C-alpha positions as YAML, in Angstrom:
chain: A
units: angstrom
residues:
- id: 1
  name: MET
  ca: [157.12, 148.83, 99.02]
- id: 2
  name: PRO
  ca: [157.08, 145.12, 98.19]
- id: 3
  name: PRO
  ca: [160.15, 143.06, 99.27]
- id: 4
  name: SER
  ca: [162.92, 142.91, 96.78]
- id: 5
  name: ARG
  ca: [163.33, 139.75, 94.83]
- id: 6
  name: THR
  ca: [166.37, 137.64, 95.76]
- id: 7
  name: PRO
  ca: [168.61, 137.69, 92.56]
- id: 8
  name: ARG
  ca: [169.12, 134.29, 90.92]
- id: 9
  name: SER
  ca: [172.93, 134.40, 91.39]
- id: 10
  name: VAL
  ca: [172.57, 134.87, 95.16]
- id: 11
  name: VAL
  ca: [170.00, 131.95, 95.35]
- id: 12
  name: THR
  ca: [172.46, 129.75, 93.30]
- id: 13
  name: ILE
  ca: [175.36, 130.43, 95.65]
- id: 14
  name: GLY
  ca: [173.04, 130.01, 98.71]
- id: 15
  name: GLY
  ca: [171.62, 126.74, 97.26]
- id: 16
  name: MET
  ca: [175.09, 125.45, 96.50]
- id: 17
  name: ARG
  ca: [176.28, 126.01, 100.08]
- id: 18
  name: LEU
  ca: [173.13, 124.36, 101.52]
- id: 19
  name: GLY
  ca: [173.47, 121.45, 99.12]
- id: 20
  name: VAL
  ca: [177.30, 120.92, 100.16]
- id: 21
  name: ALA
  ca: [176.17, 121.16, 103.79]
- id: 22
  name: VAL
  ca: [173.37, 118.53, 103.39]
- id: 23
  name: GLY
  ca: [175.74, 116.37, 101.34]
- id: 24
  name: VAL
  ca: [178.57, 116.38, 103.90]
- id: 25
  name: LEU
  ca: [176.20, 115.68, 106.78]
- id: 26
  name: VAL
  ca: [174.81, 112.60, 104.74]
- id: 27
  name: VAL
  ca: [178.36, 111.38, 104.16]
- id: 28
  name: LEU
  ca: [179.17, 111.71, 107.85]
- id: 29
  name: GLY
  ca: [175.76, 109.97, 108.84]
- id: 30
  name: TRP
  ca: [176.33, 107.23, 106.35]
- id: 31
  name: THR
  ca: [179.94, 106.60, 107.52]
- id: 32
  name: TYR
  ca: [179.02, 106.52, 111.11]
- id: 33
  name: ALA
  ca: [176.20, 104.05, 110.47]
- id: 34
  name: ARG
  ca: [178.73, 101.96, 108.52]
- id: 35
  name: SER
  ca: [181.14, 102.04, 111.46]
- id: 36
  name: VAL
  ca: [178.28, 100.92, 113.83]
- id: 37
  name: GLN
  ca: [177.55, 97.93, 111.60]
- id: 38
  name: ARG
  ca: [181.20, 96.96, 111.78]
- id: 39
  name: GLY
  ca: [181.03, 96.99, 115.51]
- id: 40
  name: SER
  ca: [182.44, 100.45, 116.30]
- id: 41
  name: SER
  ca: [179.44, 102.27, 117.79]
- id: 42
  name: ASN
  ca: [181.20, 104.81, 120.03]
- id: 43
  name: PRO
  ca: [180.25, 108.18, 118.87]
- id: 44
  name: PHE
  ca: [183.07, 109.66, 120.98]
- id: 45
  name: ASP
  ca: [185.66, 107.75, 118.81]
- id: 46
  name: PHE
  ca: [184.00, 108.59, 115.38]
- id: 47
  name: PHE
  ca: [183.55, 112.32, 116.14]
- id: 48
  name: GLY
  ca: [186.88, 112.42, 117.94]
- id: 49
  name: TYR
  ca: [188.53, 112.74, 114.63]
- id: 50
  name: PHE
  ca: [189.38, 116.45, 113.74]
- id: 51
  name: THR
  ca: [188.28, 115.66, 110.24]
- id: 52
  name: ASN
  ca: [184.83, 114.51, 111.25]
- id: 53
  name: GLN
  ca: [184.28, 117.26, 113.71]
- id: 54
  name: THR
  ca: [185.39, 119.97, 111.42]
- id: 55
  name: ALA
  ca: [183.43, 118.73, 108.51]
- id: 56
  name: MET
  ca: [180.27, 118.53, 110.68]
- id: 57
  name: TRP
  ca: [180.40, 122.14, 112.11]
- id: 58
  name: SER
  ca: [181.66, 123.46, 108.85]
- id: 59
  name: ALA
  ca: [178.69, 121.94, 107.11]
- id: 60
  name: LEU
  ca: [176.41, 123.65, 109.75]
- id: 61
  name: VAL
  ca: [178.04, 127.03, 109.08]
- id: 62
  name: PHE
  ca: [177.91, 126.62, 105.27]
- id: 63
  name: GLY
  ca: [174.21, 125.62, 105.52]
- id: 64
  name: ALA
  ca: [173.36, 128.56, 107.60]
- id: 65
  name: THR
  ca: [174.90, 131.09, 105.31]
- id: 66
  name: GLY
  ca: [173.27, 129.36, 102.42]
- id: 67
  name: ILE
  ca: [169.78, 129.68, 103.99]
- id: 68
  name: LEU
  ca: [170.42, 133.40, 104.68]
- id: 69
  name: LEU
  ca: [171.47, 134.00, 101.17]
- id: 70
  name: ILE
  ca: [168.46, 132.21, 99.66]
- id: 71
  name: GLY
  ca: [166.34, 134.35, 101.93]
- id: 72
  name: ASN
  ca: [168.16, 137.46, 100.71]
- id: 73
  name: ARG
  ca: [169.19, 138.18, 104.40]
- id: 74
  name: ALA
  ca: [172.55, 139.64, 105.50]
- id: 75
  name: VAL
  ca: [175.00, 137.14, 107.00]
- id: 76
  name: PRO
  ca: [175.86, 138.39, 110.53]
- id: 77
  name: ARG
  ca: [179.54, 139.25, 111.18]
- id: 78
  name: TRP
  ca: [179.76, 136.42, 113.69]
- id: 79
  name: LEU
  ca: [178.75, 133.75, 111.04]
- id: 80
  name: THR
  ca: [181.32, 135.23, 108.71]
- id: 81
  name: LEU
  ca: [184.01, 134.75, 111.36]
- id: 82
  name: ALA
  ca: [182.88, 131.25, 112.00]
- id: 83
  name: ARG
  ca: [183.11, 130.50, 108.27]
- id: 84
  name: GLY
  ca: [186.63, 131.97, 108.24]
- id: 85
  name: VAL
  ca: [187.58, 129.70, 111.11]
- id: 86
  name: ALA
  ca: [186.00, 126.70, 109.30]
- id: 87
  name: VAL
  ca: [187.89, 127.36, 106.12]
- id: 88
  name: ALA
  ca: [191.21, 127.67, 108.04]
- id: 89
  name: CYS
  ca: [190.59, 124.37, 109.82]
- id: 90
  name: LEU
  ca: [189.60, 122.64, 106.50]
- id: 91
  name: ILE
  ca: [192.85, 123.83, 104.99]
- id: 92
  name: VAL
  ca: [194.75, 122.16, 107.85]
- id: 93
  name: VAL
  ca: [192.63, 118.98, 107.36]
- id: 94
  name: GLY
  ca: [193.56, 118.95, 103.59]
- id: 95
  name: VAL
  ca: [197.29, 119.74, 104.07]
- id: 96
  name: VAL
  ca: [197.86, 117.20, 106.92]
- id: 97
  name: TYR
  ca: [195.89, 114.33, 105.42]
- id: 98
  name: ASN
  ca: [197.19, 114.69, 101.82]
- id: 99
  name: GLY
  ca: [200.68, 115.86, 102.74]
- id: 100
  name: PHE
  ca: [201.65, 113.76, 105.79]
- id: 101
  name: VAL
  ca: [199.18, 110.90, 106.33]
- id: 102
  name: PRO
  ca: [197.61, 110.05, 103.01]
- id: 103
  name: GLY
  ca: [195.72, 106.90, 102.66]
- id: 104
  name: THR
  ca: [195.24, 106.30, 106.45]
- id: 105
  name: GLY
  ca: [191.96, 105.42, 108.21]
- id: 106
  name: SER
  ca: [189.20, 102.88, 107.82]
- id: 107
  name: ALA
  ca: [186.70, 104.92, 105.83]
- id: 108
  name: PRO
  ca: [186.11, 104.09, 102.18]
- id: 109
  name: PRO
  ca: [188.50, 105.97, 99.68]
- id: 110
  name: TRP
  ca: [185.61, 108.07, 98.31]
- id: 111
  name: VAL
  ca: [184.61, 109.21, 101.88]
- id: 112
  name: SER
  ca: [188.19, 110.26, 102.47]
- id: 113
  name: ALA
  ca: [188.27, 112.07, 99.09]
- id: 114
  name: VAL
  ca: [185.09, 114.07, 99.97]
- id: 115
  name: LEU
  ca: [186.20, 115.07, 103.38]
- id: 116
  name: HIS
  ca: [189.89, 115.51, 102.84]
- id: 117
  name: ILE
  ca: [189.93, 116.95, 99.33]
- id: 118
  name: ALA
  ca: [186.56, 118.01, 97.94]
- id: 119
  name: LEU
  ca: [185.36, 119.78, 101.01]
- id: 120
  name: PRO
  ca: [188.55, 121.78, 101.70]
- id: 121
  name: LEU
  ca: [188.83, 122.79, 98.05]
- id: 122
  name: TYR
  ca: [185.23, 123.84, 97.94]
- id: 123
  name: ALA
  ca: [185.52, 125.86, 101.06]
- id: 124
  name: VAL
  ca: [188.77, 127.66, 99.76]
- id: 125
  name: LEU
  ca: [187.14, 128.33, 96.38]
- id: 126
  name: ASP
  ca: [183.91, 129.64, 97.81]
- id: 127
  name: TRP
  ca: [185.78, 131.94, 100.21]
- id: 128
  name: ALA
  ca: [187.95, 133.32, 97.40]
- id: 129
  name: VAL
  ca: [185.48, 133.53, 94.60]
- id: 130
  name: VAL
  ca: [182.17, 134.38, 96.40]
- id: 131
  name: ARG
  ca: [183.16, 137.64, 98.00]
- id: 132
  name: ASP
  ca: [180.11, 138.12, 100.30]
- id: 133
  name: ARG
  ca: [182.24, 138.69, 103.38]
- id: 134
  name: THR
  ca: [183.72, 141.76, 104.86]
- id: 135
  name: PRO
  ca: [187.51, 142.02, 105.83]
- id: 136
  name: LEU
  ca: [188.14, 140.15, 108.92]
- id: 137
  name: PRO
  ca: [189.94, 142.16, 111.82]
- id: 138
  name: TRP
  ca: [193.47, 140.81, 112.43]
- id: 139
  name: ARG
  ca: [192.68, 141.22, 116.07]
- id: 140
  name: ASP
  ca: [190.19, 138.27, 115.61]
- id: 141
  name: LEU
  ca: [192.80, 135.86, 114.12]
- id: 142
  name: TRP
  ca: [193.22, 134.26, 117.57]
- id: 143
  name: LEU
  ca: [189.69, 132.73, 117.07]
- id: 144
  name: VAL
  ca: [191.11, 130.04, 114.97]
- id: 145
  name: LEU
  ca: [192.84, 128.55, 117.95]
- id: 146
  name: PRO
  ca: [190.25, 127.74, 120.75]
- id: 147
  name: TYR
  ca: [188.40, 124.81, 119.03]
- id: 148
  name: PRO
  ca: [191.63, 122.97, 117.91]
- id: 149
  name: ILE
  ca: [193.34, 123.58, 121.37]
- id: 150
  name: ALA
  ca: [190.24, 122.06, 123.02]
- id: 151
  name: TRP
  ca: [190.18, 119.17, 120.62]
- id: 152
  name: LEU
  ca: [193.81, 118.43, 121.19]
- id: 153
  name: LEU
  ca: [193.59, 118.63, 125.00]
- id: 154
  name: VAL
  ca: [190.73, 116.04, 124.89]
- id: 155
  name: VAL
  ca: [192.60, 113.86, 122.60]
- id: 156
  name: LEU
  ca: [195.83, 113.97, 124.83]
- id: 157
  name: VAL
  ca: [193.80, 113.25, 127.82]
- id: 158
  name: ARG
  ca: [192.05, 110.25, 126.18]
- id: 159
  name: GLY
  ca: [195.43, 109.03, 125.01]
- id: 160
  name: GLN
  ca: [196.64, 109.00, 128.55]
- id: 161
  name: THR
  ca: [193.43, 107.45, 130.06]
- id: 162
  name: ASP
  ca: [191.59, 105.16, 127.72]
- id: 163
  name: GLY
  ca: [194.56, 104.90, 125.20]
- id: 164
  name: TRP
  ca: [192.43, 106.08, 122.21]
- id: 165
  name: VAL
  ca: [193.89, 108.64, 119.87]
- id: 166
  name: PRO
  ca: [192.58, 109.48, 116.34]
- id: 167
  name: TYR
  ca: [196.03, 109.90, 114.70]
- id: 168
  name: GLY
  ca: [199.28, 107.99, 115.04]
- id: 169
  name: PHE
  ca: [201.31, 111.16, 115.37]
- id: 170
  name: LEU
  ca: [199.47, 111.91, 118.80]
- id: 171
  name: LEU
  ca: [200.21, 108.50, 120.42]
- id: 172
  name: PRO
  ca: [201.49, 108.94, 123.97]
- id: 173
  name: SER
  ca: [204.21, 106.39, 123.26]
- id: 174
  name: ARG
  ca: [205.91, 109.01, 121.05]
- id: 175
  name: GLY
  ca: [207.01, 110.92, 124.19]
- id: 176
  name: LEU
  ca: [206.18, 114.25, 125.54]
- id: 177
  name: ALA
  ca: [208.78, 116.13, 123.51]
- id: 178
  name: ALA
  ca: [207.51, 114.73, 120.17]
- id: 179
  name: LEU
  ca: [203.82, 115.53, 121.24]
- id: 180
  name: VAL
  ca: [204.76, 119.13, 122.12]
- id: 181
  name: LEU
  ca: [206.63, 119.70, 118.87]
- id: 182
  name: THR
  ca: [203.84, 118.11, 116.82]
- id: 183
  name: SER
  ca: [201.26, 120.30, 118.68]
- id: 184
  name: LEU
  ca: [203.17, 123.41, 118.01]
- id: 185
  name: GLY
  ca: [203.58, 122.54, 114.38]
- id: 186
  name: LEU
  ca: [199.91, 122.08, 113.97]
- id: 187
  name: PHE
  ca: [199.17, 125.38, 115.58]
- id: 188
  name: VAL
  ca: [201.70, 127.21, 113.44]
- id: 189
  name: MET
  ca: [200.00, 125.50, 110.34]
- id: 190
  name: LEU
  ca: [196.64, 126.62, 111.72]
- id: 191
  name: LEU
  ca: [197.62, 130.24, 112.25]
- id: 192
  name: THR
  ca: [199.17, 130.37, 108.79]
- id: 193
  name: ALA
  ca: [196.08, 129.04, 107.24]
- id: 194
  name: GLY
  ca: [193.98, 131.44, 109.23]
- id: 195
  name: ALA
  ca: [196.28, 134.39, 108.13]
- id: 196
  name: ALA
  ca: [195.75, 133.38, 104.54]
- id: 197
  name: VAL
  ca: [192.05, 133.24, 105.04]
- id: 198
  name: TRP
  ca: [191.96, 136.60, 106.82]
- id: 199
  name: GLY
  ca: [194.34, 138.18, 104.21]
- id: 200
  name: ALA
  ca: [192.17, 136.97, 101.34]
- id: 201
  name: THR
  ca: [189.40, 139.27, 102.51]
- id: 202
  name: ARG
  ca: [191.84, 142.10, 101.84]
- id: 203
  name: LEU
  ca: [193.31, 141.00, 98.71]
- id: 204
  name: LEU
  ca: [189.95, 139.81, 97.46]
- id: 205
  name: PRO
  ca: [187.65, 142.33, 99.29]
- id: 206
  name: ALA
  ca: [183.90, 141.85, 99.53]
- id: 207
  name: GLU
  ca: [181.99, 143.21, 96.56]
- id: 208
  name: ARG
  ca: [179.31, 145.74, 96.90]
- id: 209
  name: ARG
  ca: [175.87, 144.32, 97.51]
- id: 210
  name: ALA
  ca: [174.80, 145.54, 94.07]
- id: 211
  name: ASP
  ca: [177.73, 143.74, 92.44]
- id: 212
  name: VAL
  ca: [177.08, 140.52, 94.39]
- id: 213
  name: ASP
  ca: [173.38, 140.64, 93.67]
- id: 214
  name: GLY
  ca: [173.73, 141.58, 90.10]
- id: 215
  name: SER
  ca: [171.32, 144.46, 90.66]
- id: 216
  name: ARG
  ca: [171.90, 148.09, 89.88]
...
């Protein structure tokens, strides 16, 4: 039998994810090139920001799922888990920036709007509306923690050694107690966001392949 044709709706969704991924990577590349022109060429500083790191690997995850959908191929479970973690991290990015430190940073306002507002909103809406994901097991919720914990440890070490931190609330001068409380608050926020993402796969379960594809 000839291979089945990829439904137009699936191609559209996949194309949108791929387009968002390319757009985000272009924005990050342009912003880094701008920082180099302004005399700040250290990539460890630029990509030391949780926002920039999360945007970059989220774009890679969205792009990968987009390519699979365009090719009418199933998204593996590990990639769905990675997208769930990405969505949870982007929720934290949006909440922290817009709720606690709005308007900070040296990036142009439109770049901040893309990375701190548009991208998290897209990720949440795509996760909720496009139900091409199976329910995520609660036993895997811990997977939202390793990357942020590793990022935070690196930042705290850098703060104590070369003095660079990406955000003022992580400055060593705030004291150990304040840093511990801030870190715990961030992890609680992250677990809450992860629980919401995991829970959405049950409140809004994945549709049958036929429903998603529009085929019968």
